[in-house]
Tab-separated table of C-alpha atoms in Angstrom:
chain	number	residue	atom	x	y	z
A	1	GLN	CA	139.574	82.826	49.701
A	2	LYS	CA	137.077	83.593	46.966
A	3	GLU	CA	134.580	80.785	46.613
A	4	VAL	CA	131.893	79.467	44.329
A	5	GLU	CA	129.368	77.109	45.877
A	6	GLN	CA	127.139	74.583	44.138
A	7	ASN	CA	125.008	71.704	45.339
A	8	SER	CA	126.768	68.547	44.184
A	9	GLY	CA	123.526	66.695	43.438
A	10	PRO	CA	122.644	64.567	41.715
A	11	LEU	CA	119.653	66.538	40.554
A	12	SER	CA	117.278	64.061	38.960
A	13	VAL	CA	114.509	65.287	36.649
A	14	PRO	CA	112.241	63.493	34.181
A	15	GLU	CA	112.651	64.037	30.460
A	16	GLY	CA	110.829	67.180	29.337
A	17	ALA	CA	110.954	68.874	32.748
A	18	ILE	CA	112.789	72.075	33.703
A	19	ALA	CA	116.097	71.556	35.472
A	20	SER	CA	117.201	74.369	37.788
A	21	LEU	CA	120.857	74.593	38.778
A	22	ASN	CA	122.043	77.105	41.349
A	23	CYS	CA	125.312	78.753	42.311
A	24	THR	CA	126.404	81.306	44.908
A	25	TYR	CA	129.655	83.215	44.990
A	26	SER	CA	131.562	85.147	47.625
A	27	ASP	CA	133.375	87.877	45.652
A	28	ARG	CA	131.107	90.938	45.405
A	29	GLY	CA	133.481	92.413	42.835
A	30	SER	CA	132.832	89.656	40.308
A	31	GLN	CA	131.281	90.984	37.130
A	32	SER	CA	130.834	87.992	34.856
A	33	PHE	CA	129.541	84.506	35.317
A	34	PHE	CA	129.748	81.367	33.264
A	35	TRP	CA	128.229	77.936	32.976
A	36	TYR	CA	130.310	75.052	31.686
A	37	ARG	CA	128.997	71.559	30.962
A	38	GLN	CA	131.194	68.540	31.615
A	39	TYR	CA	130.186	65.081	30.460
A	40	SER	CA	131.611	62.176	32.412
A	41	GLY	CA	135.236	61.602	31.462
A	42	LYS	CA	135.272	64.648	29.186
A	43	SER	CA	136.495	68.215	29.417
A	44	PRO	CA	134.379	71.243	30.322
A	45	GLU	CA	132.745	73.249	27.532
A	46	LEU	CA	131.256	76.728	27.801
A	47	ILE	CA	127.487	76.864	27.303
A	48	MET	CA	126.373	80.243	28.703
A	49	PHE	CA	127.696	83.460	30.169
A	50	ILE	CA	125.941	86.411	31.783
A	51	TYR	CA	127.110	89.861	32.882
A	52	SER	CA	123.962	91.788	33.781
A	53	ASN	CA	121.305	91.240	36.395
A	54	GLY	CA	118.264	89.453	35.041
A	55	ASP	CA	117.781	86.673	32.559
A	56	LYS	CA	119.642	85.659	29.427
A	57	GLU	CA	118.151	83.065	27.136
A	58	ASP	CA	119.868	80.864	24.561
A	59	GLY	CA	117.727	78.116	23.110
A	60	ARG	CA	116.628	75.792	25.906
A	61	PHE	CA	119.040	77.419	28.360
A	62	THR	CA	118.363	80.468	30.534
A	63	ALA	CA	120.962	81.980	32.832
A	64	GLN	CA	119.747	84.171	35.699
A	65	LEU	CA	121.869	86.588	37.715
A	66	ASN	CA	121.173	88.454	40.939
A	67	LYS	CA	124.288	90.348	41.994
A	68	ALA	CA	122.706	91.726	45.167
A	69	SER	CA	122.119	88.176	46.390
A	70	GLN	CA	125.365	86.907	44.799
A	71	TYR	CA	123.385	84.213	43.078
A	72	VAL	CA	123.431	82.806	39.567
A	73	SER	CA	121.334	80.011	38.160
A	74	LEU	CA	120.893	77.977	34.999
A	75	LEU	CA	117.528	76.725	33.815
A	76	ILE	CA	117.303	73.970	31.223
A	77	ARG	CA	113.870	73.678	29.641
A	78	ASP	CA	112.576	70.498	28.014
A	79	SER	CA	115.414	68.506	29.576
A	80	GLN	CA	116.757	65.653	27.478
A	81	PRO	CA	118.738	62.571	28.548
A	82	SER	CA	121.636	64.048	26.564
A	83	ASP	CA	121.688	66.945	29.067
A	84	SER	CA	122.832	64.517	31.763
A	85	ALA	CA	126.215	65.901	32.799
A	86	THR	CA	127.931	67.925	35.498
A	87	TYR	CA	127.309	71.659	35.247
A	88	LEU	CA	130.104	73.884	36.507
A	89	CYS	CA	129.487	77.443	37.565
A	90	ALA	CA	132.478	79.739	37.071
A	91	VAL	CA	132.976	83.289	38.277
A	92	ASN	CA	135.389	85.868	36.924
A	93	THR	CA	137.682	87.187	39.642
A	94	ARG	CA	140.261	89.903	39.309
A	95	MET	CA	143.677	88.931	40.643
A	96	ASP	CA	146.191	91.818	40.540
A	97	SER	CA	146.433	92.693	36.855
A	98	SER	CA	144.754	89.620	35.472
A	99	TYR	CA	141.419	87.862	35.519
A	100	LYS	CA	140.813	84.254	36.276
A	101	LEU	CA	137.892	81.900	36.532
A	102	ILE	CA	137.014	80.334	39.853
A	103	PHE	CA	135.006	77.156	39.322
A	104	GLY	CA	132.473	75.599	41.630
A	105	SER	CA	132.567	71.878	42.247
A	106	GLY	CA	129.643	71.306	39.886
A	107	THR	CA	126.126	69.923	40.073
A	108	ARG	CA	125.489	66.545	38.519
A	109	LEU	CA	122.267	66.483	36.497
A	110	LEU	CA	120.515	63.253	35.627
A	111	VAL	CA	117.621	63.385	33.146
A	112	ARG	CA	115.500	60.247	33.342
A	113	PRO	CA	113.902	59.020	30.064
B	1	GLU	CA	140.161	73.929	13.467
B	2	ALA	CA	142.243	71.579	15.597
B	3	GLY	CA	141.496	71.609	19.303
B	4	VAL	CA	143.813	71.657	22.286
B	5	ALA	CA	146.080	68.616	22.271
B	6	GLN	CA	147.433	66.980	25.389
B	7	SER	CA	149.605	63.968	26.070
B	8	PRO	CA	149.768	61.516	27.585
B	9	ARG	CA	146.092	60.773	28.240
B	10	TYR	CA	146.796	58.540	31.197
B	11	LYS	CA	149.768	58.133	33.508
B	12	ILE	CA	150.350	55.942	36.536
B	13	ILE	CA	153.416	56.584	38.676
B	14	GLU	CA	154.600	55.825	42.161
B	15	LYS	CA	154.932	58.540	44.779
B	16	ARG	CA	158.208	60.431	44.694
B	17	GLN	CA	158.580	59.804	40.954
B	18	SER	CA	158.472	62.618	38.430
B	19	VAL	CA	156.056	63.147	35.550
B	20	ALA	CA	155.602	65.626	32.725
B	21	PHE	CA	152.557	66.628	30.718
B	22	TRP	CA	152.519	68.329	27.332
B	23	CYS	CA	149.986	70.713	25.821
B	24	ASN	CA	149.603	72.258	22.382
B	25	PRO	CA	146.965	75.032	22.347
B	26	ILE	CA	144.681	76.116	19.548
B	27	SER	CA	146.604	78.030	16.917
B	28	GLY	CA	146.483	81.752	17.589
B	29	HIS	CA	145.483	81.449	21.242
B	30	ALA	CA	147.965	83.499	23.203
B	31	THR	CA	146.655	82.525	26.625
B	32	LEU	CA	147.247	79.036	28.013
B	33	TYR	CA	146.039	77.593	31.291
B	34	TRP	CA	146.848	74.505	33.324
B	35	TYR	CA	144.140	73.306	35.669
B	36	GLN	CA	144.044	70.502	38.206
B	37	GLN	CA	140.705	68.748	38.617
B	38	ILE	CA	140.423	66.359	41.522
B	39	LEU	CA	137.551	63.876	41.337
B	40	GLY	CA	134.299	65.518	42.434
B	41	GLN	CA	135.716	69.032	42.311
B	42	GLY	CA	135.820	71.820	39.791
B	43	PRO	CA	138.977	72.721	37.884
B	44	LYS	CA	141.508	74.705	39.904
B	45	LEU	CA	143.847	77.022	38.031
B	46	LEU	CA	147.498	76.150	38.565
B	47	ILE	CA	149.162	78.531	36.137
B	48	GLN	CA	148.212	80.935	33.371
B	49	PHE	CA	150.521	82.038	30.572
B	50	GLN	CA	150.090	84.858	28.120
B	51	ASN	CA	152.493	84.214	25.286
B	52	ASN	CA	155.740	83.306	27.062
B	53	GLY	CA	155.023	85.100	30.302
B	54	VAL	CA	153.381	83.861	33.488
B	55	VAL	CA	150.263	85.850	34.381
B	56	ASP	CA	149.193	83.917	37.471
B	57	ASP	CA	150.842	81.030	39.290
B	58	SER	CA	149.532	81.786	42.754
B	59	GLN	CA	148.097	78.293	43.245
B	60	LEU	CA	151.001	76.352	41.771
B	61	PRO	CA	152.831	74.326	44.463
B	62	LYS	CA	156.205	75.607	43.415
B	63	ASP	CA	158.169	73.239	45.581
B	64	ARG	CA	157.142	70.361	43.332
B	65	PHE	CA	155.360	71.742	40.276
B	66	SER	CA	156.916	73.656	37.429
B	67	ALA	CA	155.662	74.785	34.054
B	68	GLU	CA	157.087	76.453	31.015
B	69	ARG	CA	155.838	77.718	27.705
B	70	LEU	CA	158.610	78.007	25.223
B	71	LYS	CA	158.177	80.229	22.180
B	72	GLY	CA	154.660	81.087	23.310
B	73	VAL	CA	153.101	77.928	21.908
B	74	ASP	CA	153.507	74.478	23.498
B	75	SER	CA	153.682	74.080	27.248
B	76	THR	CA	154.852	71.432	29.671
B	77	LEU	CA	153.819	70.921	33.276
B	78	LYS	CA	156.098	68.877	35.508
B	79	ILE	CA	155.649	67.352	38.943
B	80	GLN	CA	158.709	66.296	40.896
B	81	PRO	CA	158.407	64.499	43.261
B	82	ALA	CA	154.788	63.379	43.021
B	83	LYS	CA	152.590	62.850	46.073
B	84	LEU	CA	149.468	60.744	46.453
B	85	GLU	CA	147.325	63.898	46.590
B	86	ASP	CA	148.490	64.863	43.101
B	87	SER	CA	146.202	62.182	41.648
B	88	ALA	CA	143.855	64.177	39.424
B	89	VAL	CA	143.055	65.119	35.857
B	90	TYR	CA	145.345	67.833	34.529
B	91	LEU	CA	143.548	69.984	32.014
B	92	CYS	CA	145.148	72.360	29.592
B	93	ALA	CA	143.029	75.132	28.109
B	94	SER	CA	143.634	78.024	25.769
B	95	SER	CA	141.852	81.205	24.838
B	96	LEU	CA	142.176	84.398	22.901
B	97	VAL	CA	143.557	87.202	25.054
B	98	ASP	CA	140.399	89.305	24.947
B	99	VAL	CA	137.995	86.399	25.378
B	100	PHE	CA	139.583	84.815	28.415
B	101	TYR	CA	136.337	83.248	29.612
B	102	GLU	CA	135.817	81.238	26.427
B	103	GLN	CA	138.405	78.685	27.284
B	104	TYR	CA	138.797	75.615	25.111
B	105	PHE	CA	139.888	72.606	27.084
B	106	GLY	CA	142.001	69.706	25.955
B	107	PRO	CA	141.041	66.091	26.772
B	108	GLY	CA	143.160	66.113	29.934
B	109	THR	CA	145.736	63.786	31.422
B	110	ARG	CA	144.514	61.466	34.153
B	111	LEU	CA	147.339	61.015	36.673
B	112	THR	CA	147.258	58.269	39.268
B	113	VAL	CA	149.940	58.324	41.952
B	114	THR	CA	150.280	55.057	43.891
């Protein structure tokens, strides 16, 4: 069973701090990795994806990937109360002739004003 | 651009009853997904369609769940008979074929089985 593991949290950070969210995955063959944000009672929305080892920055968000360690993370700089949500890590897995996303259970982030 | 539409938004049924959910994807999105999200967990893929055809239904409990996508557009997901453990949010998502990871989710249907 291919798995994606995340700490459920909550991760509590003060406004303006850096929030660091982590994810590990079991399938060494996975090539692409995604972060979705899910506000309470709402649907997930894609915020970042990363394919290559290293860092990828988009505004206040930075995704980091280390395939050797099977580890992906999301950094949120200058955290705002509006960033309070559950962050889902998703990993692309090949299943026969198709690809599908395997989601982790999510980390709940709470940004305190 | 209209998003993914789902109905109903909420449904309460008793165990052993049947229920059906409807989804209308974003226009032009050939790939449609049904996910089950149990409280505190991430979405779990139940079935994936590309146009009319099923691409992956490996995690669909076929003894009680069924899904169809007629004419490659709208889709329905049915549960018959429902069990208590089916209580969850059922999310429909759609994507372009070549951008499978950029999935647009509908608002979901919250199912409570009593």
